[in-house]
Amino acid sequence: MKQPVDPKILAFDTSGPHCAAALLENDAIFGETILEMKRGQAEALMPLLEETLAARGLAWGDLDALAVGVGPGNFTGIRIGVSAARGLALALGIPAIGVSAFEAMAFQHMGESCLICLPAPRDQAYVQTFRRGQPNGAPQQIDPNEPPKDLQMSFGMQVIGHRAKEIGQHFECSVIEADVEDLPRRLCLIAEQHLTSERPQSRPAPLYVRAADALPSSDTPPIILPNDA
């Protein structure tokens, strides 16, 4: 399929304590918004997206693609964003491109070898190795105080992101402590790269890294009576 020149891409993310959106149009970013919220993303997302489009005088049918953050992050938030992206893409007949938080952190850090680090629960970190801007291994959850030695990559490796200095001291590397403060913008630009590369696109899927924190119910189970009772 021939990709559009200067595509219009609506990007959004609900994988953290926020509802974020931005629009890429004519190679410029518009309406970049991050609404801080611990809950309520499901109710806030669609109004935010409609406001973002309306501010540019656009309708849903004007879009060429969608971009959505797929995590890792909050389980419920990830599902909200990914489900919305899949539903909208199906209804509009356009691609939805999933972008991980690792890709967002790695964006503009195109070193030969990078270890991208993100915050995880219980003082842990999510990490993924990248080579020349592309993922080079599966993401995993680690203890920043005792990172696996096999994360060491080639000479010139950079450790980038959350607790980078603490993790980097265990490797031969340089360190860049960084946060992603312009997430919607990065989602747009990364999705544009995916779209114009004409690589096959799969439907966005949640990136959880770890299992859900689910505990067995504390309720007393009901008594099941025999059939002849």
Coordinates of C-alpha atoms in Angstrom, one line a residue, residues 95-179:
P95 CA -3.5 1.7 10.4
A96 CA -2.9 2.0 14.2
I97 CA 0.8 1.9 15.2
G98 CA 1.8 0.8 18.6
V99 CA 4.8 2.6 20.2
S100 CA 6.4 1.3 23.3
A101 CA 7.7 3.5 26.1
F102 CA 11.1 2.1 25.4
E103 CA 11.0 3.4 21.8
A104 CA 9.9 6.8 23.1
M105 CA 12.8 7.0 25.5
A106 CA 15.3 5.7 22.8
F107 CA 14.0 8.2 20.2
Q108 CA 16.8 10.6 19.2
H109 CA 19.4 8.4 21.0
M110 CA 20.7 6.6 18.0
G111 CA 23.9 5.3 19.5
E112 CA 25.4 1.9 18.5
S113 CA 24.3 0.2 21.7
C114 CA 21.8 1.5 24.3
L115 CA 20.1 0.1 27.4
I116 CA 16.8 1.8 27.9
C117 CA 15.5 2.0 31.5
L118 CA 12.0 2.8 32.7
P119 CA 10.5 2.9 36.2
A120 CA 8.8 -0.3 37.4
P121 CA 6.9 -1.0 40.6
R122 CA 8.6 -1.8 43.9
D123 CA 11.8 0.1 43.2
Q124 CA 12.5 -2.1 40.1
A125 CA 13.2 -1.1 36.5
Y126 CA 12.1 -2.2 33.1
V127 CA 14.9 -2.4 30.6
Q128 CA 15.4 -3.2 26.9
T129 CA 18.5 -3.2 24.8
F130 CA 18.6 -1.2 21.5
R131 CA 21.0 -1.3 18.7
R132 CA 21.1 1.6 16.1
G133 CA 17.7 2.7 17.3
Q134 CA 16.0 -0.7 17.0
P135 CA 15.1 -3.1 19.8
N136 CA 17.8 -5.7 20.2
G137 CA 16.2 -8.0 22.8
A138 CA 13.1 -8.7 24.8
P139 CA 12.2 -6.2 27.6
Q140 CA 12.6 -7.4 31.2
Q141 CA 12.2 -6.3 34.8
I142 CA 15.4 -6.0 36.9
D143 CA 16.6 -4.9 40.3
P144 CA 18.7 -1.8 39.5
N145 CA 21.1 -2.8 42.3
E146 CA 21.8 -6.1 40.7
P147 CA 21.3 -5.9 36.9
P148 CA 22.0 -9.1 34.9
K149 CA 25.6 -9.1 33.5
D150 CA 24.4 -10.2 30.1
L151 CA 22.9 -6.8 29.5
Q152 CA 26.4 -5.6 28.7
M153 CA 26.6 -4.7 25.0
S154 CA 29.5 -3.5 22.8
F155 CA 32.0 -0.8 23.6
G156 CA 30.3 2.6 23.6
M157 CA 27.1 1.3 25.2
Q158 CA 24.9 4.0 26.7
V159 CA 22.5 3.4 29.7
I160 CA 19.6 5.9 29.3
G161 CA 16.6 6.7 31.4
H162 CA 15.3 5.8 34.9
R163 CA 18.0 5.2 37.5
A164 CA 20.5 5.1 34.7
K165 CA 23.5 6.1 36.9
E166 CA 22.7 3.4 39.4
I167 CA 22.3 0.7 36.7
G168 CA 25.2 2.0 34.6
Q169 CA 27.8 1.6 37.4
H170 CA 27.6 -2.2 36.9
F171 CA 28.7 -1.9 33.2
E172 CA 31.3 -0.4 31.0
C173 CA 29.2 2.4 29.6
S174 CA 28.2 6.1 29.5
V175 CA 25.1 7.2 31.3
I176 CA 22.3 9.6 30.3
E177 CA 19.7 10.2 33.0
A178 CA 16.5 11.3 31.2
D179 CA 12.7 11.4 31.3

